[in-house]
Amino acid sequence: MRMDVCQTVRRITGRKGRCIVQMVEIIRRKRDGETLPKAVWQYLIDGVVRGEIPDYQVSAFLMAIYFQGMNAEETVYLTEAMWHSGEVLDLSSIPGIKVDKHSTGGVGDKTTLIALPLAAACGVPIAKMSGRGLGHTGGTIDKLEAIPGFQTTLSKNDFLKQVREIGLAVVGQSEGLVPADKALYALRDVTATVESIPLIASSIMSKKLASGADAIVLDVKVGRGAFMPTLERARALAQAMIAIGERVGRKVHVLLTDMDEPLGRDVGNANEVKEAIEVLSGGGDKRLVDLTVAVAARMVLAAGGAGSDEEAREKVLTCRENGSALLKFEALIRAQGGDIRVIREPERFLPAARYEEEIRAERDGWVKAIDARLVGEAAMLSGAGRETKAKAIDLAAGIHLERLRGERVRAGEVLARLFAGSRPIPQVAVERLAEAFTIGDRAQDEKPLIYDIIDASSP
Amino acid sequence: MRMDVCQTVRRITGRKGRCIVQMVEIIRRKRDGETLPKAVWQYLIDGVVRGEIPDYQVSAFLMAIYFQGMNAEETVYLTEAMWHSGEVLDLSSIPGIKVDKHSTGGVGDKTTLIALPLAAACGVPIAKMSGRGLGHTGGTIDKLEAIPGFQTTLSKNDFLKQVREIGLAVVGQSEGLVPADKALYALRDVTATVESIPLIASSIMSKKLASGADAIVLDVKVGRGAFMPTLERARALAQAMIAIGERVGRKVHVLLTDMDEPLGRDVGNANEVKEAIEVLSGGGDKRLVDLTVAVAARMVLAAGGAGSDEEAREKVLTCRENGSALLKFEALIRAQGGDIRVIREPERFLPAARYEEEIRAERDGWVKAIDARLVGEAAMLSGAGRETKAKAIDLAAGIHLERLRGERVRAGEVLARLFAGSRPIPQVAVERLAEAFTIGDRAQDEKPLIYDIIDASSP
């Protein structure tokens, strides 16, 4: 098979010689805007995983893609090659339509912690692999590890068994999954080639496909605190991922949602778990509730658990109101060895902050805007995130917003608090958080939360 | 100085952290079409020479330059940084205006071997550093080494002394000259980023500037057998180099010349030396004579040895006719330890071929075209060139064209001969050479040789 690919690539490039020679021609063609056939993408990913293509050729190729793009076929070829570049999870032992969920990430984005129990409580089987975060806070796995005892590493058998038994399991992404994406992302990160729609789309989709789900709900965030700065680019990313799904026979649903403001009141790890429990208990900030219900409803719809969007929403709301979603979260924590007392007494059993700072309003008015990016930076500076994989997260660190956009405030009242567990909060974090707030003279109109929902079958 | 540059770059990028962090921001800015200030180019070249910037970042940056280009200022900043990245030759001990000459390279391009003695015989002091060739034949240095005993390595003192004494010396480019260009070129070569006008311009000019000349005559070749496929791109390269010259106070003259056809009748190493001797002796192909006289005349003009182009041409033609140019070549060979008997009896004292093949015309007609690229490939396949630096050249290998473009031929007559000294000539070389010839039914109009001459002072 490998010899075949090599020979095919030599035929395509018209060049003899080793990898490095083939790659010069492959880079040149992409640079000149040519469409590269399937064998070339296979060859490329194969070479990247085996370490046979030098990094400097891969990065030049990535930059050529940044400028020349990739068409729909090429994006599928790359996704397929990455998908099969390592371990692929087989979920067929779990009955039903397995639905995965992914968010492009944002500040205070604890959607997974809430939407998964909501959807699982409605009967959607969920075998979730999640990453660790790089950035302002940890990822879902880091957040769950704030629950004492919670194990995020399960054997494959235990993982599948748990989904069969309680309908939900969440573990760290297996090391063996999509090694090609790890290698490519590491390079993209240091060569200013992250922001390429086909590269982002194939990176996300290859991981979801290797995780074995039948349907995928994607939350693409737009705005100041998101990866995609504009709705136009977010929509292009959504469409690229839907197109991949169609070509590989997986239903993909995308929500385009706002990330100018942080999501909910808490940004961090332990405190985001606490806020998730709040929402699952029937409380919480309205925007956060609306978003998590919408995501969970899409998962129910994708799993065939409802005939219409409305019916799916009703089901999800019922599961939230009757406490079954919270029970599902409790079952998840118990199954993975966590201390379920965090459900009733989060303040007592989640990692506690030792340091606290607050920022106060300098004037009367209404909160006009809270810049998600600056809030994220303040959280990071407090210790809630990590810059490099090697760094440890302070799980108790984070931010609680006492006032959200549109809320009234009087001079001297607390706008937000910063927490930290291991090190005092640096002054720069406090300043950054203060900068994030804009106070205006008038009440604000409500801002749209969900810009659009695009389903695989929509035009 | 270095700390200054680092701090300046940090101020420019607005980022803290090491090289890798600065570079991501630098790549991003070039990618987004921003103009980068002087300090960034210094930082970049400094980092490349010290090996502190990873190759994968450099190659992504080069690809971003390929797409976004560089403006005139940036090209000068890069050239200056490269120029001073290593050893810089000081020619001030040589009286007069020192003129250097460079060709972008072509098939059968022995211009340097002829134009240098012509110009030196007219009194232009020439301290020439020349490279080894990668490609269809060797470079000037390889060709000169076909002369038994010829030493292409001289101490700096001996090199300068020889120029003071006989007005001409030709040595291999010092290892310490422009190390930044070596590093960048090695990467460009394997990442499909060679064909960028500002990168080519700064590569050539930094080497010429580090070689210490006061004025530079550039022969930019255009066509099938050249680096620049179109006159438009060749002109852009010429203008970029002239602009650099103007900014750093060096007069640059550019000839744009044809390279659709090979230059002269011989392609190889020993046989090109023989052809050079022929031209210096008053014979040789008309196009080759015209070009070498034009280049030498520009050198005489640049050195202030003539008041007009016409006067310079007259001087050069006189030096050719009265034998002083040939004497200068003989003096060069003697001074550098070579066997001067090659001048009178080249066939006897230059490396001799052991193998010979020929191709014959299949029909009557006129030679309509000789594809320089195919001739170059045939020469390479016969052993006249090298693909990698490590490979040895067969100095006796090469091609002699019995018929040139426009000449009449009858079926069965020899069109060209292939030679080799060390290994039999592969059949594929013979076929490639046969392919290079197109025989037509009619006589051909003469083809322009010199498309344009652009001087530093021209508009």
PDB file of C-alpha atoms in Angstrom, chain B residues 204-375:
ATOM      1  CA  ILE B 204      22.777  37.909  -5.829  1.00  0.00           C
ATOM      2  CA  MET B 205      23.407  41.437  -4.624  1.00  0.00           C
ATOM      3  CA  SER B 206      24.503  40.483  -1.110  1.00  0.00           C
ATOM      4  CA  LYS B 207      27.176  38.204  -2.565  1.00  0.00           C
ATOM      5  CA  LYS B 208      28.388  40.850  -5.019  1.00  0.00           C
ATOM      6  CA  LEU B 209      28.489  43.474  -2.278  1.00  0.00           C
ATOM      7  CA  ALA B 210      30.368  41.193   0.114  1.00  0.00           C
ATOM      8  CA  SER B 211      32.855  40.559  -2.714  1.00  0.00           C
ATOM      9  CA  GLY B 212      33.765  44.229  -2.495  1.00  0.00           C
ATOM     10  CA  ALA B 213      33.244  45.486  -6.045  1.00  0.00           C
ATOM     11  CA  ASP B 214      32.497  49.144  -6.779  1.00  0.00           C
ATOM     12  CA  ALA B 215      30.328  48.425  -9.801  1.00  0.00           C
ATOM     13  CA  ILE B 216      28.487  45.339 -10.964  1.00  0.00           C
ATOM     14  CA  VAL B 217      27.533  44.151 -14.454  1.00  0.00           C
ATOM     15  CA  LEU B 218      24.716  41.612 -14.396  1.00  0.00           C
ATOM     16  CA  ASP B 219      23.773  39.344 -17.260  1.00  0.00           C
ATOM     17  CA  VAL B 220      20.157  38.322 -16.635  1.00  0.00           C
ATOM     18  CA  LYS B 221      19.228  35.489 -18.945  1.00  0.00           C
ATOM     19  CA  VAL B 222      15.718  34.887 -20.230  1.00  0.00           C
ATOM     20  CA  GLY B 223      14.124  31.888 -21.880  1.00  0.00           C
ATOM     21  CA  ARG B 224      13.852  28.113 -21.985  1.00  0.00           C
ATOM     22  CA  GLY B 225      17.327  27.457 -20.641  1.00  0.00           C
ATOM     23  CA  ALA B 226      17.276  30.213 -18.015  1.00  0.00           C
ATOM     24  CA  PHE B 227      16.094  30.778 -14.530  1.00  0.00           C
ATOM     25  CA  MET B 228      13.763  33.582 -15.643  1.00  0.00           C
ATOM     26  CA  PRO B 229      11.249  32.263 -18.147  1.00  0.00           C
ATOM     27  CA  THR B 230       9.881  35.619 -19.332  1.00  0.00           C
ATOM     28  CA  LEU B 231      11.309  38.995 -20.229  1.00  0.00           C
ATOM     29  CA  GLU B 232       8.841  40.612 -17.854  1.00  0.00           C
ATOM     30  CA  ARG B 233      10.156  38.733 -14.827  1.00  0.00           C
ATOM     31  CA  ALA B 234      13.771  39.199 -15.950  1.00  0.00           C
ATOM     32  CA  ARG B 235      13.164  42.944 -16.177  1.00  0.00           C
ATOM     33  CA  ALA B 236      11.606  42.983 -12.706  1.00  0.00           C
ATOM     34  CA  LEU B 237      14.659  41.182 -11.322  1.00  0.00           C
ATOM     35  CA  ALA B 238      16.961  43.643 -13.095  1.00  0.00           C
ATOM     36  CA  GLN B 239      15.099  46.576 -11.652  1.00  0.00           C
ATOM     37  CA  ALA B 240      15.132  45.119  -8.148  1.00  0.00           C
ATOM     38  CA  MET B 241      18.918  44.723  -8.322  1.00  0.00           C
ATOM     39  CA  ILE B 242      19.464  48.185  -9.748  1.00  0.00           C
ATOM     40  CA  ALA B 243      17.306  49.617  -6.953  1.00  0.00           C
ATOM     41  CA  ILE B 244      19.424  47.850  -4.346  1.00  0.00           C
ATOM     42  CA  GLY B 245      22.591  49.176  -6.014  1.00  0.00           C
ATOM     43  CA  GLU B 246      21.245  52.714  -5.934  1.00  0.00           C
ATOM     44  CA  ARG B 247      20.390  52.452  -2.227  1.00  0.00           C
ATOM     45  CA  VAL B 248      23.811  51.138  -1.249  1.00  0.00           C
ATOM     46  CA  GLY B 249      25.845  53.354  -3.593  1.00  0.00           C
ATOM     47  CA  ARG B 250      26.987  50.796  -6.166  1.00  0.00           C
ATOM     48  CA  LYS B 251      26.453  51.239  -9.898  1.00  0.00           C
ATOM     49  CA  VAL B 252      24.627  48.295 -11.369  1.00  0.00           C
ATOM     50  CA  HIS B 253      24.326  47.620 -15.106  1.00  0.00           C
ATOM     51  CA  VAL B 254      22.063  44.881 -16.378  1.00  0.00           C
ATOM     52  CA  LEU B 255      21.979  43.145 -19.740  1.00  0.00           C
ATOM     53  CA  LEU B 256      18.815  41.171 -20.481  1.00  0.00           C
ATOM     54  CA  THR B 257      19.909  38.413 -22.859  1.00  0.00           C
ATOM     55  CA  ASP B 258      18.407  35.468 -24.668  1.00  0.00           C
ATOM     56  CA  MET B 259      18.726  31.913 -23.334  1.00  0.00           C
ATOM     57  CA  ASP B 260      16.202  30.030 -25.455  1.00  0.00           C
ATOM     58  CA  GLU B 261      19.168  28.616 -27.372  1.00  0.00           C
ATOM     59  CA  PRO B 262      22.444  27.476 -25.824  1.00  0.00           C
ATOM     60  CA  LEU B 263      25.228  30.072 -25.951  1.00  0.00           C
ATOM     61  CA  GLY B 264      27.899  29.179 -28.495  1.00  0.00           C
ATOM     62  CA  ARG B 265      28.663  25.686 -29.783  1.00  0.00           C
ATOM     63  CA  ASP B 266      30.027  24.058 -26.650  1.00  0.00           C
ATOM     64  CA  VAL B 267      28.298  22.989 -23.447  1.00  0.00           C
ATOM     65  CA  GLY B 268      30.408  21.376 -20.761  1.00  0.00           C
ATOM     66  CA  ASN B 269      33.598  22.293 -18.940  1.00  0.00           C
ATOM     67  CA  ALA B 270      36.867  21.573 -20.787  1.00  0.00           C
ATOM     68  CA  ASN B 271      35.181  22.213 -24.142  1.00  0.00           C
ATOM     69  CA  GLU B 272      33.802  25.554 -22.917  1.00  0.00           C
ATOM     70  CA  VAL B 273      37.354  26.603 -21.994  1.00  0.00           C
ATOM     71  CA  LYS B 274      38.408  25.646 -25.498  1.00  0.00           C
ATOM     72  CA  GLU B 275      35.593  27.716 -27.006  1.00  0.00           C
ATOM     73  CA  ALA B 276      36.519  30.671 -24.779  1.00  0.00           C
ATOM     74  CA  ILE B 277      40.089  30.503 -26.063  1.00  0.00           C
ATOM     75  CA  GLU B 278      38.703  30.448 -29.607  1.00  0.00           C
ATOM     76  CA  VAL B 279      36.738  33.645 -29.021  1.00  0.00           C
ATOM     77  CA  LEU B 280      39.676  35.347 -27.302  1.00  0.00           C
ATOM     78  CA  SER B 281      41.777  34.346 -30.306  1.00  0.00           C
ATOM     79  CA  GLY B 282      39.436  36.197 -32.653  1.00  0.00           C
ATOM     80  CA  GLY B 283      37.175  33.328 -33.722  1.00  0.00           C
ATOM     81  CA  GLY B 284      34.011  31.767 -32.363  1.00  0.00           C
ATOM     82  CA  ASP B 285      30.267  31.934 -32.847  1.00  0.00           C
ATOM     83  CA  LYS B 286      28.887  35.379 -33.634  1.00  0.00           C
ATOM     84  CA  ARG B 287      26.263  35.457 -30.866  1.00  0.00           C
ATOM     85  CA  LEU B 288      28.807  34.399 -28.273  1.00  0.00           C
ATOM     86  CA  VAL B 289      31.222  37.071 -29.474  1.00  0.00           C
ATOM     87  CA  ASP B 290      28.512  39.738 -29.490  1.00  0.00           C
ATOM     88  CA  LEU B 291      27.416  38.915 -25.959  1.00  0.00           C
ATOM     89  CA  THR B 292      30.881  38.726 -24.432  1.00  0.00           C
ATOM     90  CA  VAL B 293      31.910  41.967 -26.118  1.00  0.00           C
ATOM     91  CA  ALA B 294      28.752  43.676 -24.852  1.00  0.00           C
ATOM     92  CA  VAL B 295      29.355  42.464 -21.284  1.00  0.00           C
ATOM     93  CA  ALA B 296      33.024  43.443 -21.353  1.00  0.00           C
ATOM     94  CA  ALA B 297      32.155  46.859 -22.814  1.00  0.00           C
ATOM     95  CA  ARG B 298      29.723  47.450 -19.942  1.00  0.00           C
ATOM     96  CA  MET B 299      32.489  46.570 -17.518  1.00  0.00           C
ATOM     97  CA  VAL B 300      34.852  49.024 -19.186  1.00  0.00           C
ATOM     98  CA  LEU B 301      32.176  51.703 -19.083  1.00  0.00           C
ATOM     99  CA  ALA B 302      31.414  50.969 -15.412  1.00  0.00           C
ATOM    100  CA  ALA B 303      35.120  51.245 -14.570  1.00  0.00           C
ATOM    101  CA  GLY B 304      35.311  54.635 -16.227  1.00  0.00           C
ATOM    102  CA  GLY B 305      37.568  53.304 -18.961  1.00  0.00           C
ATOM    103  CA  ALA B 306      35.447  54.824 -21.722  1.00  0.00           C
ATOM    104  CA  GLY B 307      33.191  57.830 -22.148  1.00  0.00           C
ATOM    105  CA  SER B 308      30.541  56.091 -24.198  1.00  0.00           C
ATOM    106  CA  ASP B 309      29.195  52.670 -24.979  1.00  0.00           C
ATOM    107  CA  GLU B 310      30.646  52.958 -28.471  1.00  0.00           C
ATOM    108  CA  GLU B 311      34.097  53.834 -27.185  1.00  0.00           C
ATOM    109  CA  ALA B 312      33.978  50.955 -24.714  1.00  0.00           C
ATOM    110  CA  ARG B 313      33.028  48.507 -27.482  1.00  0.00           C
ATOM    111  CA  GLU B 314      35.864  49.772 -29.652  1.00  0.00           C
ATOM    112  CA  LYS B 315      38.358  49.268 -26.858  1.00  0.00           C
ATOM    113  CA  VAL B 316      37.130  45.747 -26.190  1.00  0.00           C
ATOM    114  CA  LEU B 317      37.183  44.787 -29.858  1.00  0.00           C
ATOM    115  CA  THR B 318      40.736  46.130 -30.145  1.00  0.00           C
ATOM    116  CA  CYS B 319      41.875  44.089 -27.149  1.00  0.00           C
ATOM    117  CA  ARG B 320      40.387  41.023 -28.777  1.00  0.00           C
ATOM    118  CA  GLU B 321      41.912  41.705 -32.163  1.00  0.00           C
ATOM    119  CA  ASN B 322      45.381  42.659 -30.988  1.00  0.00           C
ATOM    120  CA  GLY B 323      45.674  39.537 -28.853  1.00  0.00           C
ATOM    121  CA  SER B 324      45.991  41.361 -25.528  1.00  0.00           C
ATOM    122  CA  ALA B 325      42.828  39.689 -24.166  1.00  0.00           C
ATOM    123  CA  LEU B 326      44.222  36.249 -24.933  1.00  0.00           C
ATOM    124  CA  LEU B 327      47.511  37.275 -23.307  1.00  0.00           C
ATOM    125  CA  LYS B 328      45.526  38.359 -20.242  1.00  0.00           C
ATOM    126  CA  PHE B 329      43.879  34.954 -20.070  1.00  0.00           C
ATOM    127  CA  GLU B 330      47.296  33.336 -20.391  1.00  0.00           C
ATOM    128  CA  ALA B 331      48.631  35.565 -17.600  1.00  0.00           C
ATOM    129  CA  LEU B 332      45.686  34.507 -15.421  1.00  0.00           C
ATOM    130  CA  ILE B 333      46.379  30.828 -16.036  1.00  0.00           C
ATOM    131  CA  ARG B 334      50.084  31.253 -15.357  1.00  0.00           C
ATOM    132  CA  ALA B 335      49.518  33.282 -12.187  1.00  0.00           C
ATOM    133  CA  GLN B 336      47.209  30.616 -10.793  1.00  0.00           C
ATOM    134  CA  GLY B 337      49.501  27.711 -11.605  1.00  0.00           C
ATOM    135  CA  GLY B 338      47.749  26.408 -14.685  1.00  0.00           C
ATOM    136  CA  ASP B 339      49.307  24.872 -17.756  1.00  0.00           C
ATOM    137  CA  ILE B 340      49.451  27.661 -20.347  1.00  0.00           C
ATOM    138  CA  ARG B 341      49.951  25.168 -23.152  1.00  0.00           C
ATOM    139  CA  VAL B 342      46.160  24.829 -23.232  1.00  0.00           C
ATOM    140  CA  ILE B 343      46.112  28.198 -25.008  1.00  0.00           C
ATOM    141  CA  ARG B 344      47.914  26.913 -28.090  1.00  0.00           C
ATOM    142  CA  GLU B 345      46.926  23.268 -27.969  1.00  0.00           C
ATOM    143  CA  PRO B 346      43.666  22.932 -26.048  1.00  0.00           C
ATOM    144  CA  GLU B 347      42.803  19.597 -27.660  1.00  0.00           C
ATOM    145  CA  ARG B 348      46.029  18.134 -26.334  1.00  0.00           C
ATOM    146  CA  PHE B 349      46.253  19.621 -22.851  1.00  0.00           C
ATOM    147  CA  LEU B 350      42.656  19.840 -21.688  1.00  0.00           C
ATOM    148  CA  PRO B 351      40.951  16.686 -20.313  1.00  0.00           C
ATOM    149  CA  ALA B 352      40.146  14.430 -23.261  1.00  0.00           C
ATOM    150  CA  ALA B 353      36.946  12.535 -23.944  1.00  0.00           C
ATOM    151  CA  ARG B 354      37.075   8.734 -24.099  1.00  0.00           C
ATOM    152  CA  TYR B 355      33.489   8.293 -25.224  1.00  0.00           C
ATOM    153  CA  GLU B 356      31.654   9.999 -28.041  1.00  0.00           C
ATOM    154  CA  GLU B 357      28.164   9.791 -29.520  1.00  0.00           C
ATOM    155  CA  GLU B 358      26.580  11.838 -32.252  1.00  0.00           C
ATOM    156  CA  ILE B 359      23.126  12.736 -33.436  1.00  0.00           C
ATOM    157  CA  ARG B 360      22.306  13.236 -37.095  1.00  0.00           C
ATOM    158  CA  ALA B 361      19.596  15.094 -38.981  1.00  0.00           C
ATOM    159  CA  GLU B 362      16.713  12.931 -40.134  1.00  0.00           C
ATOM    160  CA  ARG B 363      15.775  15.292 -42.928  1.00  0.00           C
ATOM    161  CA  ASP B 364      16.973  18.245 -44.973  1.00  0.00           C
ATOM    162  CA  GLY B 365      16.154  21.718 -43.755  1.00  0.00           C
ATOM    163  CA  TRP B 366      17.215  24.546 -41.501  1.00  0.00           C
ATOM    164  CA  VAL B 367      17.699  24.341 -37.739  1.00  0.00           C
ATOM    165  CA  LYS B 368      14.622  26.115 -36.463  1.00  0.00           C
ATOM    166  CA  ALA B 369      15.312  25.843 -32.742  1.00  0.00           C
ATOM    167  CA  ILE B 370      17.646  24.175 -30.249  1.00  0.00           C
ATOM    168  CA  ASP B 371      15.956  23.867 -26.878  1.00  0.00           C
ATOM    169  CA  ALA B 372      18.523  25.046 -24.339  1.00  0.00           C
ATOM    170  CA  ARG B 373      16.856  23.198 -21.501  1.00  0.00           C
ATOM    171  CA  LEU B 374      17.026  19.834 -23.263  1.00  0.00           C
ATOM    172  CA  VAL B 375      20.634  20.444 -24.293  1.00  0.00           C
TER     173      VAL B 375
END
